[in-house]
Short mmCIF file of C-alpha atoms and ligand atoms in Angstrom, two decimals:
data_model
loop_
_atom_site.label_atom_id
_atom_site.label_comp_id
_atom_site.label_asym_id
_atom_site.label_seq_id
_atom_site.Cartn_x
_atom_site.Cartn_y
_atom_site.Cartn_z
CA UNK A 1238 43.04 -18.54 57.00
CA UNK A 1239 44.21 -16.39 59.87
CA UNK A 1240 46.67 -13.47 59.42
CA UNK A 1241 50.16 -14.14 60.64
CA UNK A 1242 51.72 -11.54 63.03
CA UNK A 1243 55.76 -12.03 63.09
CA UNK A 1244 57.90 -10.36 65.67
CA UNK A 1245 61.60 -10.50 65.33
CA UNK A 1246 64.32 -8.38 66.71
CA UNK A 1247 64.92 -6.68 63.65
CA UNK A 1248 62.30 -6.09 61.51
CA UNK A 1249 63.01 -7.87 58.16
CA UNK A 1250 63.11 -6.00 55.00
CA UNK A 1251 60.08 -7.10 52.95
CA UNK A 1252 61.00 -5.97 49.51
CA UNK A 1253 64.44 -7.78 49.44
CA UNK A 1254 63.79 -11.24 49.04
CA UNK A 1255 67.31 -12.40 49.73
CA UNK A 1256 68.84 -11.59 53.01
CA UNK A 1257 71.77 -12.25 55.15
CA UNK A 1258 71.06 -13.88 58.48
CA UNK A 1259 69.26 -16.50 60.12
CA UNK A 1260 65.73 -15.59 59.94
CA UNK A 1261 64.59 -17.77 56.99
CA UNK A 1262 63.39 -15.91 54.02
CA UNK A 1263 60.33 -17.96 53.82
CA UNK A 1264 58.65 -16.05 56.60
CA UNK A 1265 58.41 -13.30 54.34
CA UNK A 1266 56.58 -15.17 51.62
CA UNK A 1267 54.10 -16.70 54.15
CA UNK A 1268 53.51 -13.25 55.70
CA UNK A 1269 52.97 -11.92 52.24
CA UNK A 1270 50.64 -14.68 51.26
CA UNK A 1271 48.36 -14.72 54.54
CA UNK A 1272 48.57 -10.74 55.17
CA UNK A 1273 49.50 -9.46 58.58
CA UNK A 1274 52.14 -7.70 60.54
CA UNK A 1275 55.93 -7.76 61.01
CA UNK A 1276 56.93 -5.88 63.93
CA UNK A 1277 60.30 -5.11 65.12
CA UNK A 1278 63.22 -2.80 65.99
CA UNK A 1279 64.27 -0.54 63.08
CA UNK A 1280 67.95 -1.47 63.77
CA UNK A 1281 68.89 2.44 64.17
CA UNK A 1282 70.64 3.40 67.41
CA UNK A 1283 69.78 7.08 67.94
CA UNK A 1284 66.10 6.80 68.19
CA UNK A 1285 63.52 7.13 71.39
CA UNK A 1286 62.26 3.93 72.71
CA UNK A 1287 58.53 4.17 72.44
CA UNK A 1288 58.92 6.92 69.92
CA UNK A 1289 57.12 6.99 66.58
CA UNK A 1290 56.60 3.95 64.75
CA UNK A 1291 57.78 3.78 60.81
CA UNK A 1292 54.89 1.88 59.32
CA UNK A 1293 54.90 0.79 55.61
CA UNK A 1294 52.15 -1.06 53.91
CA UNK A 1295 53.56 -3.60 51.39
CA UNK A 1296 50.62 -5.49 49.94
CA UNK A 1297 48.53 -7.09 52.61
CA UNK A 1298 51.30 -6.85 55.11
CA UNK A 1299 52.20 -3.95 57.60
CA UNK A 1300 55.75 -3.58 58.39
CA UNK A 1301 56.10 -1.79 61.79
CA UNK A 1302 59.30 -0.77 62.68
CA UNK A 1303 60.24 0.44 66.09
CA UNK A 1304 62.88 2.98 67.49
CA UNK A 1305 65.40 2.34 70.28
CA UNK A 1306 67.22 4.63 72.31
CA UNK A 1307 71.11 4.30 72.56
CA UNK A 1308 70.67 3.55 76.17
CA UNK A 1309 68.31 0.67 75.24
CA UNK A 1310 70.46 -0.71 72.18
CA UNK A 1311 73.02 -0.96 74.91
CA UNK A 1312 71.27 -2.55 77.48
CA UNK A 1313 68.85 -4.61 75.81
CA UNK A 1314 70.36 -5.80 72.25
CA UNK A 1315 74.27 -5.61 73.19
CA UNK A 1316 73.85 -6.23 76.88
CA UNK A 1317 71.10 -8.66 77.92
CA UNK A 1318 70.58 -10.35 74.70
CA UNK A 1319 74.02 -10.42 73.39
CA UNK A 1320 76.08 -10.44 76.52
CA UNK A 1321 74.05 -12.68 78.85
CA UNK A 1322 71.41 -14.78 76.97
CA UNK A 1323 73.49 -15.41 73.70
CA UNK A 1324 76.81 -16.58 75.88
CA UNK A 1325 74.56 -18.44 78.29
CA UNK A 1326 72.36 -20.39 75.76
CA UNK A 1327 75.62 -21.35 73.75
CA UNK A 1328 77.01 -22.77 77.03
CA UNK A 1329 79.36 -19.94 77.57
CA UNK A 1330 79.08 -19.27 81.32
CA UNK A 1331 82.44 -17.84 81.26
CA UNK A 1332 81.60 -15.29 78.51
CA UNK A 1333 78.45 -14.03 80.32
CA UNK A 1334 78.68 -10.34 81.58
CA UNK A 1335 75.77 -9.83 83.83
CA UNK A 1336 74.54 -6.29 84.83
CA UNK A 1337 71.23 -5.51 86.47
CA UNK A 1338 71.00 -2.74 84.12
CA UNK A 1339 70.97 -5.10 81.15
CA UNK A 1340 68.01 -7.12 82.45
CA UNK A 1341 65.99 -3.86 83.24
CA UNK A 1342 66.53 -2.67 79.98
CA UNK A 1343 65.60 -6.03 78.32
CA UNK A 1344 62.37 -6.14 80.29
CA UNK A 1345 61.67 -2.40 79.37
CA UNK A 1346 62.29 -2.77 75.71
CA UNK A 1347 59.74 -5.94 75.81
CA UNK A 1348 57.14 -3.80 77.57
CA UNK A 1349 57.38 -1.12 75.46
CA UNK A 1350 57.42 -3.37 72.30
CA UNK A 1351 54.22 -5.04 73.74
CA UNK A 1352 52.55 -1.62 74.03
CA UNK A 1353 53.32 -0.61 70.45
CA UNK A 1354 52.49 -3.85 68.95
CA UNK A 1355 49.20 -4.56 70.71
CA UNK A 1356 46.87 -1.89 68.90
CA UNK A 1357 48.09 -3.92 65.63
CA UNK A 1358 46.59 -7.36 66.55
CA UNK A 1359 43.36 -8.54 65.50
CA UNK A 1360 41.55 -11.14 67.76
CA UNK A 1361 41.99 -14.25 65.22
CA UNK A 1362 45.82 -13.44 64.48
CA UNK A 1363 48.38 -16.06 64.97
CA UNK A 1364 51.07 -14.31 66.74
CA UNK A 1365 54.52 -15.66 66.21
CA UNK A 1366 57.48 -14.39 68.18
CA UNK A 1367 61.20 -15.05 67.22
CA UNK A 1368 64.04 -15.50 69.25
CA UNK A 1369 65.98 -14.82 72.63
CA UNK A 1370 65.50 -10.89 72.22
CA UNK A 1371 61.98 -11.28 72.75
CA UNK A 1372 61.32 -13.95 75.48
CA UNK A 1373 59.21 -11.72 77.79
CA UNK A 1374 57.03 -10.20 75.03
CA UNK A 1375 54.09 -12.61 75.29
CA UNK A 1376 53.89 -11.91 79.16
CA UNK A 1377 53.59 -8.20 78.26
CA UNK A 1378 50.94 -8.99 75.84
CA UNK A 1379 48.84 -10.90 77.62
CA UNK A 1380 48.93 -8.50 80.56
CA UNK A 1381 47.63 -5.89 77.92
CA UNK A 1382 44.66 -8.15 77.53
CA UNK A 1383 45.86 -10.00 74.27
CA UNK A 1384 44.37 -13.45 74.07
CA UNK A 1385 45.72 -14.41 70.80
CA UNK A 1386 47.57 -17.73 70.14
CA UNK A 1387 51.32 -16.82 70.84
CA UNK A 1388 54.03 -18.94 69.60
CA UNK A 1389 57.77 -18.60 70.18
CA UNK A 1390 60.67 -20.11 68.52
CA UNK A 1391 63.97 -20.10 69.65
CA UNK A 1392 66.74 -19.98 66.83
CA UNK A 1393 69.76 -20.81 69.29
CA UNK A 1394 70.33 -23.59 71.48
CA UNK A 1395 68.36 -24.01 75.12
CA UNK A 1396 70.84 -24.99 77.76
CA UNK A 1397 70.28 -27.71 80.40
CA UNK A 1398 68.79 -26.60 83.85
CA UNK A 1399 72.05 -26.36 85.72
CA UNK A 1400 73.66 -24.07 83.33
CA UNK A 1401 70.43 -21.90 82.96
CA UNK A 1402 70.13 -21.70 86.74
CA UNK A 1403 73.48 -19.81 86.69
CA UNK A 1404 71.44 -16.74 85.13
CA UNK A 1405 70.15 -14.90 87.91
CA UNK A 1406 67.01 -14.32 85.89
CA UNK A 1407 66.19 -17.72 84.97
CA UNK A 1408 62.86 -18.01 86.83
CA UNK A 1409 61.70 -14.78 85.25
CA UNK A 1410 62.64 -16.49 81.81
CA UNK A 1411 60.98 -19.49 82.11
CA UNK A 1412 57.85 -17.87 83.58
CA UNK A 1413 57.77 -15.70 80.56
CA UNK A 1414 58.10 -18.84 78.22
CA UNK A 1415 55.39 -20.38 79.98
CA UNK A 1416 52.91 -17.48 78.62
CA UNK A 1417 53.22 -19.01 75.16
CA UNK A 1418 51.03 -21.59 73.53
CA UNK A 1419 53.83 -23.15 71.80
CA UNK A 1420 57.33 -23.00 72.52
CA UNK A 1421 59.65 -24.15 69.61
CA UNK A 1422 63.13 -25.40 69.48
CA UNK A 1423 65.35 -26.40 66.86
CA UNK A 1424 66.49 -29.93 68.32
CA UNK A 1425 65.25 -32.78 70.70
CA UNK A 1426 68.01 -31.72 73.05
CA UNK A 1427 67.06 -28.25 73.41
CA UNK A 1428 63.24 -29.00 74.00
CA UNK A 1429 64.43 -31.54 76.35
CA UNK A 1430 66.49 -29.24 78.22
CA UNK A 1431 63.13 -27.02 78.84
CA UNK A 1432 61.18 -30.03 79.70
CA UNK A 1433 63.69 -31.18 82.08
CA UNK A 1434 63.58 -27.83 83.95
CA UNK A 1435 59.84 -27.76 83.98
CA UNK A 1436 59.85 -31.44 85.51
CA UNK A 1437 62.61 -30.60 87.96
CA UNK A 1438 61.92 -27.14 89.08
CA UNK A 1439 58.44 -25.97 88.64
CA UNK A 1440 56.51 -29.41 88.90
CA UNK A 1441 54.41 -28.63 86.16
CA UNK A 1442 52.53 -31.56 85.12
CA UNK A 1443 53.35 -33.39 81.95
CA UNK A 1444 50.20 -34.35 80.31
CA UNK A 1445 51.59 -35.58 77.03
CA UNK A 1446 54.99 -36.20 75.65
CA UNK A 1447 55.17 -32.73 74.47
CA UNK A 1448 52.41 -31.13 76.58
CA UNK A 1449 52.34 -29.29 79.98
CA UNK A 1450 49.66 -28.35 81.87
CA UNK A 1451 49.53 -24.97 83.60
CA UNK A 1452 45.96 -25.29 85.36
CA UNK A 1453 43.59 -24.05 82.91
CA UNK A 1454 45.57 -24.13 79.98
CA UNK A 1455 48.67 -26.03 78.61
CA UNK A 1456 51.65 -25.39 76.52
CA UNK A 1457 53.16 -27.42 73.80
CA UNK A 1458 56.90 -27.84 74.11
CA UNK A 1459 58.28 -29.18 70.84
CA UNK A 1460 61.24 -29.36 68.33
CA UNK A 1461 60.77 -27.74 64.83
CA UNK A 1462 64.21 -27.97 62.90
CA UNK A 1463 64.46 -24.90 60.96
CA UNK A 1464 65.18 -25.73 57.03
CA UNK A 1465 66.40 -23.60 54.02
CA UNK A 1466 65.00 -22.96 50.46
CA UNK A 1467 66.75 -25.99 49.24
CA UNK A 1468 65.41 -25.57 45.47
CA UNK A 1469 66.09 -21.93 45.60
CA UNK A 1470 69.58 -22.06 46.99
CA UNK A 1471 70.38 -24.69 44.42
CA UNK A 1472 69.04 -22.82 41.51
CA UNK A 1473 71.80 -20.28 42.28
CA UNK A 1474 74.60 -22.43 41.79
CA UNK A 1475 74.72 -21.66 37.96
CA UNK A 1476 74.74 -17.93 38.40
CA UNK A 1477 78.52 -17.68 39.39
CA UNK A 1478 79.69 -14.03 38.56
CA UNK A 1479 83.06 -13.69 36.79
CA UNK A 1480 85.54 -13.46 39.84
CA UNK A 1481 83.84 -16.63 41.11
CA UNK A 1482 84.29 -18.40 37.76
CA UNK A 1483 87.81 -17.34 37.50
CA UNK A 1484 88.59 -18.50 40.81
CA UNK A 1485 87.23 -21.95 40.24
CA UNK A 1486 88.82 -22.33 36.71
CA UNK A 1487 92.10 -21.12 38.23
CA UNK A 1488 91.80 -23.86 40.97
CA UNK A 1489 90.82 -26.49 38.35
CA UNK A 1490 93.68 -25.72 36.42
CA UNK A 1491 96.10 -26.18 39.30
CA UNK A 1492 94.16 -29.16 40.65
CA UNK A 1493 93.64 -27.49 43.75
CA UNK A 1494 90.82 -28.68 46.29
CA UNK A 1495 88.98 -26.19 48.69
CA UNK A 1496 87.68 -26.44 51.89
CA UNK A 1497 85.12 -23.94 52.83
CA UNK A 1498 83.48 -22.38 55.87
CA UNK A 1499 80.95 -19.63 56.18
CA UNK A 1500 79.94 -18.21 59.21
CA UNK A 1501 79.32 -14.97 61.10
CA UNK A 1502 82.44 -14.23 63.15
CA UNK A 1503 81.19 -15.46 66.42
CA UNK A 1504 82.76 -17.11 69.10
CA UNK A 1505 80.17 -19.96 69.18
CA UNK A 1506 81.25 -20.84 65.59
CA UNK A 1507 84.65 -22.68 66.78
CA UNK A 1508 86.88 -20.74 64.08
CA UNK A 1509 89.92 -20.90 65.94
CA UNK A 1510 89.73 -24.65 66.38
CA UNK A 1511 88.92 -25.07 62.84
CA UNK A 1512 91.87 -23.05 61.61
CA UNK A 1513 94.15 -25.14 64.04
CA UNK A 1514 92.57 -28.54 62.51
CA UNK A 1515 93.59 -27.21 59.15
CA UNK A 1516 96.88 -26.43 60.31
CA UNK A 1517 97.58 -29.98 61.56
CA UNK A 1518 96.03 -31.56 58.46
CA UNK A 1519 98.88 -29.87 56.49
CA UNK A 1520 101.49 -30.81 59.29
CA UNK A 1521 100.55 -34.43 59.02
CA UNK A 1522 100.11 -34.54 55.16
CA UNK A 1523 103.03 -32.60 53.56
CA UNK A 1524 101.63 -34.28 50.28
CA UNK A 1525 98.81 -31.84 50.70
CA UNK A 1526 100.67 -28.48 50.38
CA UNK A 1527 99.77 -26.65 47.37
CA UNK A 1528 96.99 -28.98 46.57
CA UNK A 1529 94.54 -27.83 49.44
CA UNK A 1530 93.19 -24.50 50.48
CA UNK A 1531 91.07 -23.25 53.12
CA UNK A 1532 88.42 -20.57 52.42
CA UNK A 1533 87.17 -19.14 55.58
CA UNK A 1534 84.19 -16.16 54.80
CA UNK A 1535 83.59 -14.79 58.30
CA UNK A 1536 81.89 -11.22 58.26
CA UNK A 1537 82.07 -8.97 61.49
CA UNK A 1538 78.93 -8.97 63.85
CA UNK A 1539 78.33 -7.37 67.37
CA UNK A 1540 81.68 -5.73 67.15
CA UNK A 1541 80.79 -3.47 70.04
CA UNK A 1542 80.67 -6.36 72.39
CA UNK A 1543 84.43 -7.27 73.78
CA UNK A 1544 84.35 -11.03 73.14
CA UNK A 1545 83.68 -10.33 69.37
CA UNK A 1546 86.67 -8.26 69.25
CA UNK A 1547 88.82 -10.77 70.99
CA UNK A 1548 87.65 -13.51 68.79
CA UNK A 1549 88.74 -11.45 65.43
CA UNK A 1550 92.12 -10.85 67.15
CA UNK A 1551 92.66 -14.50 67.80
CA UNK A 1552 91.56 -15.56 64.17
CA UNK A 1553 93.87 -12.95 62.54
CA UNK A 1554 96.84 -14.06 64.63
CA UNK A 1555 96.03 -17.84 63.66
CA UNK A 1556 95.57 -17.48 60.33
CA UNK A 1557 98.88 -15.29 60.00
CA UNK A 1558 100.75 -17.84 61.47
CA UNK A 1559 99.49 -20.65 59.83
CA UNK A 1560 99.94 -19.02 56.35
CA UNK A 1561 103.39 -17.93 57.49
CA UNK A 1562 104.33 -21.50 58.46
CA UNK A 1563 102.85 -22.87 55.04
CA UNK A 1564 102.57 -20.42 52.57
CA UNK A 1565 104.82 -20.57 49.20
CA UNK A 1566 105.01 -17.67 46.49
CA UNK A 1567 102.48 -19.21 44.46
CA UNK A 1568 100.02 -20.91 47.35
CA UNK A 1569 98.24 -19.30 50.31
CA UNK A 1570 96.83 -22.02 52.55
CA UNK A 1571 94.17 -20.09 54.33
CA UNK A 1572 92.11 -17.35 52.53
CA UNK A 1573 90.25 -15.64 55.22
CA UNK A 1574 87.41 -13.13 53.91
CA UNK A 1575 86.44 -10.72 56.63
CA UNK A 1576 83.30 -9.59 55.08
CA UNK A 1577 79.76 -10.45 53.76
CA UNK A 1578 79.56 -12.24 50.58
CA UNK A 1579 76.36 -12.16 48.57
CA UNK A 1580 74.25 -15.35 48.36
CA UNK A 1581 74.40 -15.49 44.73
CA UNK A 1582 78.37 -15.74 45.22
CA UNK A 1583 78.12 -18.00 48.31
CA UNK A 1584 75.96 -21.01 46.33
CA UNK A 1585 78.70 -21.32 43.65
CA UNK A 1586 81.55 -21.17 45.96
CA UNK A 1587 79.89 -23.92 47.97
CA UNK A 1588 79.53 -25.87 44.82
CA UNK A 1589 83.10 -25.41 43.85
CA UNK A 1590 84.56 -26.48 47.49
CA UNK A 1591 85.25 -30.21 47.80
CA UNK A 1592 84.58 -30.21 51.68
CA UNK A 1593 81.99 -28.04 53.65
CA UNK A 1594 83.58 -27.57 57.16
CA UNK A 1595 80.88 -26.76 59.55
CA UNK A 1596 82.24 -26.89 63.05
CA UNK A 1597 80.37 -24.74 65.85
CA UNK A 1598 81.02 -25.33 69.43
CA UNK A 1599 77.24 -25.14 69.82
CA UNK A 1600 74.87 -23.86 67.34
CA UNK A 1601 71.07 -23.98 67.41
CA UNK A 1602 70.94 -25.47 63.63
CA UNK A 1603 73.29 -24.02 61.50
CA UNK A 1604 71.96 -23.29 58.06
CA UNK A 1605 75.30 -23.29 56.40
CA UNK A 1606 75.42 -27.11 56.58
CA UNK A 1607 72.14 -27.22 54.71
CA UNK A 1608 73.11 -24.80 52.07
CA UNK A 1609 76.40 -26.62 51.35
CA UNK A 1610 74.47 -29.90 50.64
CA UNK A 1611 71.61 -28.13 48.61
CA UNK A 1612 74.51 -26.60 46.57
CA UNK A 1613 76.54 -30.03 45.67
CA UNK A 1614 76.54 -31.62 42.35
CA UNK A 1615 74.61 -34.80 42.81
CA UNK A 1616 77.02 -36.61 40.42
CA UNK A 1617 80.11 -35.55 42.14
CA UNK A 1618 79.40 -33.92 45.39
CA UNK A 1619 81.51 -32.54 48.19
CA UNK A 1620 81.63 -33.76 51.73
CA UNK A 1621 80.14 -32.37 54.65
CA UNK A 1622 82.14 -32.18 58.02
CA UNK A 1623 79.76 -31.16 60.87
CA UNK A 1624 80.10 -30.71 64.42
CA UNK A 1625 78.10 -33.09 66.87
CA UNK A 1626 77.05 -29.81 68.47
CA UNK A 1627 75.34 -28.22 65.78
CA UNK A 1628 71.65 -28.82 65.67
CA UNK A 1629 71.99 -29.77 62.28
CA UNK A 1630 73.83 -33.09 63.35
CA UNK A 1631 70.66 -34.47 65.04
CA UNK A 1632 69.19 -34.70 61.56
CA UNK A 1633 72.19 -34.95 59.21
CA UNK A 1634 73.93 -38.17 60.27
CA UNK A 1635 75.03 -38.96 56.93
CA UNK A 1636 77.83 -35.74 57.31
CA UNK A 1637 81.03 -36.88 58.78
CA UNK A 1638 80.27 -35.87 62.17
CA UNK A 1639 83.08 -34.54 64.50
CA UNK A 1640 83.91 -33.30 67.90
CA UNK A 1641 84.87 -29.62 67.47
CA UNK A 1642 87.03 -29.62 70.61
CA UNK A 1643 88.92 -32.31 69.22
CA UNK A 1644 91.48 -30.73 66.59
CA UNK A 1645 93.33 -33.88 65.77
CA UNK A 1646 90.12 -35.74 65.21
CA UNK A 1647 89.13 -33.02 63.00
CA UNK A 1648 92.21 -32.92 61.04
CA UNK A 1649 91.77 -36.68 60.44
CA UNK A 1650 88.21 -36.13 59.35
CA UNK A 1651 89.41 -33.55 56.87
CA UNK A 1652 91.70 -36.00 55.41
CA UNK A 1653 89.01 -38.46 55.02
CA UNK A 1654 86.70 -36.09 53.53
CA UNK A 1655 89.43 -35.15 51.05
CA UNK A 1656 90.15 -39.08 50.16
CA UNK A 1657 86.41 -40.08 50.01
CA UNK A 1658 85.71 -42.27 47.23
CA UNK A 1659 83.13 -41.18 44.77
CA UNK A 1660 80.57 -43.93 45.48
CA UNK A 1661 80.48 -42.93 49.09
CA UNK A 1662 80.43 -39.34 48.60
CA UNK A 1663 77.21 -39.89 46.40
CA UNK A 1664 75.53 -42.18 48.71
CA UNK A 1665 75.88 -39.79 51.78
CA UNK A 1666 75.33 -36.81 49.77
CA UNK A 1667 71.86 -38.38 48.30
CA UNK A 1668 70.39 -39.03 51.64
CA UNK A 1669 71.49 -35.69 52.96
CA UNK A 1670 69.80 -33.92 49.95
CA UNK A 1671 66.74 -35.81 50.20
CA UNK A 1672 66.39 -34.69 53.89
CA UNK A 1673 67.21 -31.10 53.12
CA UNK A 1674 64.98 -30.85 50.48
CA UNK A 1675 61.95 -32.54 51.99
CA UNK A 1676 62.61 -30.66 55.32
CA UNK A 1677 62.73 -27.15 54.00
CA UNK A 1678 61.76 -23.69 54.90
CA UNK A 1679 58.42 -24.11 54.08
CA UNK A 1680 57.78 -27.52 55.85
CA UNK A 1681 59.21 -26.06 58.93
CA UNK A 1682 56.84 -22.98 58.76
CA UNK A 1683 53.74 -25.24 58.00
CA UNK A 1684 54.66 -27.48 60.94
CA UNK A 1685 55.06 -24.55 63.42
CA UNK A 1686 52.09 -22.62 62.19
CA UNK A 1687 50.04 -25.85 62.31
CA UNK A 1688 50.90 -26.62 65.93
CA UNK A 1689 50.03 -23.08 66.76
CA UNK A 1690 46.69 -23.00 65.00
CA UNK A 1691 45.69 -26.20 66.68
CA UNK A 1692 46.24 -24.80 70.26
CA UNK A 1693 43.04 -23.99 72.29
CA UNK A 1694 44.45 -20.32 72.90
CA UNK A 1695 44.28 -18.36 75.97
CA UNK A 1696 41.22 -18.68 78.21
CA UNK A 1697 39.00 -15.76 77.51
CA UNK A 1698 38.16 -15.09 81.26
CA UNK A 1699 41.84 -14.76 82.46
CA UNK A 1700 42.52 -11.84 84.38
CA UNK A 1701 45.52 -9.38 82.72
CA UNK A 1702 46.72 -6.08 83.70
CA UNK A 1703 48.82 -6.80 86.70
CA UNK A 1704 51.99 -4.90 87.26
CA UNK A 1705 53.90 -8.02 88.35
CA UNK A 1706 56.30 -9.46 85.78
CA UNK A 1707 54.87 -11.63 83.05
CA UNK A 1708 54.14 -15.17 84.11
CA UNK A 1709 54.45 -14.42 87.88
CA UNK A 1710 51.08 -13.12 88.54
CA UNK A 1711 48.54 -14.82 85.92
CA UNK A 1712 46.13 -17.55 86.79
CA UNK A 1713 47.78 -19.84 84.57
CA UNK A 1714 51.08 -19.69 86.52
CA UNK A 1715 49.80 -19.75 89.99
CA UNK A 1716 48.18 -22.98 89.52
CA UNK A 1717 51.64 -24.72 89.32
CA UNK A 1718 53.95 -25.09 92.34
CA UNK A 1719 57.12 -23.21 91.92
CA UNK A 1720 60.46 -24.48 93.13
CA UNK A 1721 62.91 -22.63 90.83
CA UNK A 1722 66.21 -23.10 92.04
CA UNK A 1723 67.93 -19.80 93.84
P1 ADQ B 2339 73.14 -17.83 62.48
O1 ADQ B 2339 73.94 -17.73 64.00
O2 ADQ B 2339 73.34 -16.48 62.02
O3 ADQ B 2339 71.85 -18.06 62.74
P2 ADQ B 2339 73.12 -19.83 60.42
O4 ADQ B 2339 72.26 -20.98 60.78
O5 ADQ B 2339 74.55 -20.57 59.88
O6 ADQ B 2339 73.94 -18.86 61.98
O7 ADQ B 2339 72.89 -18.87 59.45
C1 ADQ B 2339 73.74 -17.92 58.97
C2 ADQ B 2339 72.97 -17.51 57.56
O8 ADQ B 2339 73.74 -16.22 57.04
C3 ADQ B 2339 73.13 -18.51 56.34
O9 ADQ B 2339 72.02 -18.41 55.61
C4 ADQ B 2339 74.45 -18.03 55.71
O10 ADQ B 2339 74.55 -18.39 54.26
C5 ADQ B 2339 74.48 -16.56 55.83
N1 ADQ B 2339 75.74 -16.11 56.02
C6 ADQ B 2339 76.74 -16.53 56.69
N2 ADQ B 2339 77.84 -15.84 56.69
C7 ADQ B 2339 77.72 -15.15 55.53
C8 ADQ B 2339 78.56 -14.42 54.74
N3 ADQ B 2339 79.93 -14.26 55.11
N4 ADQ B 2339 78.09 -13.81 53.98
C9 ADQ B 2339 77.12 -14.01 53.24
N5 ADQ B 2339 75.83 -14.84 53.90
C10 ADQ B 2339 76.26 -15.42 54.94
C11 ADQ B 2339 70.84 -18.48 64.08
C12 ADQ B 2339 71.41 -19.48 64.72
C13 ADQ B 2339 71.36 -20.85 63.94
C14 ADQ B 2339 70.36 -21.06 63.25
C15 ADQ B 2339 69.65 -19.87 62.20
C16 ADQ B 2339 68.38 -20.05 62.05
O11 ADQ B 2339 72.51 -19.09 65.25
O12 ADQ B 2339 71.84 -21.86 64.73
O13 ADQ B 2339 70.82 -21.95 62.25
O14 ADQ B 2339 69.61 -18.88 63.37
O15 ADQ B 2339 67.54 -20.36 62.76
#
């Protein structure tokens, strides 16, 4: 079995098995089993880009952490990745803060990472690069002569061609993607959006449903919906610590039901709309007062980016005004927790909540939807209310699917969830659980690596080492007619 090389923006802590964040813990297990390298930014903000790497050997794995300068953290990470690509790929052109210096920083960091990573690669390694921070990495590796099979997985949505074209660098981004052997997305919609772009703007020849020919090589464009460690998560529900247990008991005694939301505090997660829908529910159903609470856990992220500070203020104001309107001396309708909660606490909290309220305006997948299902008691399960714009909605059709912009419809759906008969709850949950368990993190990993392993790889004679940007001057991309929109 080939070694595995994983590259992600932040290098994972391989000594800790449970991490907060989107990148599946299963990856750590896979790399430990096969041996290899995990490369990424060390997460510090005061280093020197291209400076000394921090290398740690853990079993058969080398963990390689690269430093970045404050300027590059600002331009590459906070700038291009999180102020341009994140909003653009979440269909939020209104929030894109495009600046040429951001793109230059993005390319500079990717080029530097490629130079630092290349010496660690063995000829037969499978290289798996994760997420929007690192799109140009394969192109820079190719220029250094790396011909390994390189796959890319995008954890977030991929926008339709017209939206993508609004970015001044869309041609470079798509060219860079074409340097991979496998380009993996969460959903049919995302994969379909790239295919549309390739057909409309690049005249790439589609040789099979998921394969595009680029002259001597071809790329696979496919969906690999990410899963969770369903069994591992379910096993944590019995472990509630004291304060969670007390909270559960108190609600049981008072006959209070709980709606739960757990998200990073991000404008893509639809949090204000969610709070408003809960407020509408209370207005429309006064009989629910004192019998339902809404617990929203939303730890801060990327607070240096203005849009994140704005959403925080908006949410605090909204929670305050809904609580001000409905609260009584012994009942606070919305409990809003602005910090991270350990997974050990999350699993029992999900289990003790009668509704999982997961309504992003746009989301690559949304693991919380799957975790909520995995944590339920199959004999008396809660109901998942899920946004049609979460990638998870493509698979989880037995959830109550809502339009997260339609606040009134969400309030009605909450009411339906709270009043759903046990038989229907069980039926819906059984189908969802079966899916989440079968298509878990291991299945995702296996499917992606199998697809990558089956590829022919980069032709050995291909010239490399040009100073052009990746994708522009390689033989692979010269063979196709380009007509990128302006
Ligand atoms: P995220 O945007 O981070 O991930 P999500 O898929 O929901 O979104 O994953 C969040 C993870 O962090 C979940 O495992 C959740 O339990 C945990 N988490 C969230 N809030 C927490 C809190 N307060 N305390 C503790 N843990 C918390 C990105 C994409 C998603 C995609 C994932 C994986 O945006 O669409 O599903 O990657 O590919």
